[in-house]
C-alpha cells in the first residue's frame, strides 16, 4: 500500500529526464492535440513511431509502461469494439444486427492507437519528472493567469502539500484499519453497501487526524516565515538548455511531419 | 539585556465554552536566556512549557508582560518575521513539519520564504544537511526516512534560515531510543560547534541533564532553576511536584537516605558507577 504514489516518478538519467519540465508539459499538450489530428494511417503510424521513440529514450523499464496501460485496457477494448460495430458503409461481415464495415475497422484501430499513445506519453511525463518538478513547472506555466486573479502560487503549494502527504495518509489509513480490525471490525466480507459502511470507522479518525496534521503543518510553515508567494525565491531555477531547444525543434518537426503525411496521402483511407 | 528575556509573562487561551473560565496557562513567568547557551525547560504535561515555546518566536503573544528576543518586543507585529528569522521552532511531530516531498527541497523552504537568492539557498541547504548529518539522504522522500532522520531534516530546515536560536518543543517525544539519541547528538553538536543557542522543552530528565541550565515549570510558574546538578539534587521538591529526577540520581538519593555515604548526587550512569565503586571498594 505504501508504494502507491501519485505520478509514479522513476528516477533515471536519460535525455527525457533532463529536459525542462515546462518543455515536457507543453510538448505533451501539443502531441495530444496532434494525435487527434492524424487522419490517415501514414500520419498515425508516424505519430505512434515517435511516441515509441520517446518511450525507449526515457530509460524507464517497458513493464512500467505496460503496467500503466493495464489500468486503461478495458476502456480501450470497449471503445474499440463500439467503434468496430458502429461503422457506416458496406458490411463485410454480418451476424444478426452486428455488422463489421471497413469504416468500423478503421475507426477501431484509430481509437485504439490514439488512446494507447495518449497513455504512453502521459506516463512518460510522470515517470521522468519528479512531482515537485511538475508542480513547479505548472506554477511557472500558469503564472500569466495571475492577471485574472487566479492564485497560482497557492494552487501549486496545495498540490505540493497534497503530494507530500499522500504516503503519510496512506500509512495512517493502514494503521487505522489494523486498529479497527484488532477491535473486531469486519471490512472484507458482506455486500458492497456493508463494506462501504465498514469504512466509516476508518474515515472518521483519518479525517480528524488530517485536520490535526493540517493545523500543525500551518504552525510549522509560519515558523519558517511562510508569507505566501510574494517575495519568495526558489532554490531550483528552471532554465532552458540546448537539449530543450532541440526537443522543441523535434516537436515542431513531428507536427510538420504529421501535417505532411495528412496532405500527401489523403486517400490512404 | 540577555538574548532572550521573558518578563513577567501571563497567558491564557481564549475560552472554548461559556461556562468554563479560561485557564491561566502562564502565570507570571520570568527568566533570561543568554546567547550561545543550552537551556532545558522541564515540566510535566499541562505545565505551560509548550505555550512558553510558542512565545519565543512570536507565534503567541503574552496577555501581560513582555518577551524580548535580542531586544525586539514580540508583541510588535512589524517585527514578527525578523523574530522568526532569529528564533526557529522545531515541533514534536516530524511528519507534520515537512512541506516538500524531497528532503533538500524541504530544507530550502525556509530560505525560499526569506527571499534569498537561489545560489545562496543551495549553499545553505547543503551546509544545513551536512550539519545534521543527512547530506547523503538529500534526494530521498521524507516518508522513506526514520523518525529520527525526519526530525533531523526538520532541524536542518530551521538551520538553513541561519537563526541565532533554535527552540525545540519536545523534539524526541515521538521517537524511538535510537532516533532520540541521533537528535540529541545533533542538538548538542549545533550548540557546541555552531554556537547556536538551544532552548529544549522536554519532560525527559535524562535529556535535561545535557543542558547548561535547567528551568523547571509547574502550573505556568517557574518552580526552580539552576544547573542540572543543582536542580536534580532537590529530589524532594521535584517529587512533590510530580516530576522525576534521573534514575541514577534517585538511586543514590535513596541509598543516601539509608545511610550510605555519597557526597554528591550523580547525573549520568558513568558518574553513578564510579561513585558506587568508590563506596563499595
CSV table of C-alpha atoms in Angstrom, one decimal, chain A residues 19 23 27 30-31 34 46 50 240-257:
chain,number,residue,atom,x,y,z
A,19,UNK,CA,14.5,18.1,-20.2
A,23,UNK,CA,9.0,22.0,-22.1
A,27,UNK,CA,5.1,19.2,-25.7
A,30,UNK,CA,0.9,19.6,-28.3
A,31,UNK,CA,1.3,15.9,-29.0
A,34,UNK,CA,-1.6,16.2,-32.7
A,46,UNK,CA,4.4,8.4,-37.9
A,50,UNK,CA,7.5,9.0,-32.4
A,240,UNK,CA,16.2,26.1,-20.9
A,241,UNK,CA,19.3,24.3,-22.1
A,242,UNK,CA,20.4,23.3,-25.6
A,243,UNK,CA,18.6,20.0,-25.4
A,244,UNK,CA,15.3,21.8,-24.5
A,245,UNK,CA,15.5,23.9,-27.7
A,246,UNK,CA,16.4,20.8,-29.6
A,247,UNK,CA,13.4,19.0,-28.3
A,248,UNK,CA,11.2,21.9,-29.2
A,249,UNK,CA,12.5,21.7,-32.8
A,250,UNK,CA,11.8,18.0,-32.8
A,251,UNK,CA,8.3,18.7,-31.7
A,252,UNK,CA,7.8,21.2,-34.5
A,253,UNK,CA,9.3,18.7,-37.0
A,254,UNK,CA,6.9,15.9,-35.8
A,255,UNK,CA,3.9,18.3,-36.2
A,256,UNK,CA,5.1,19.2,-39.7
A,257,UNK,CA,5.5,15.5,-40.5
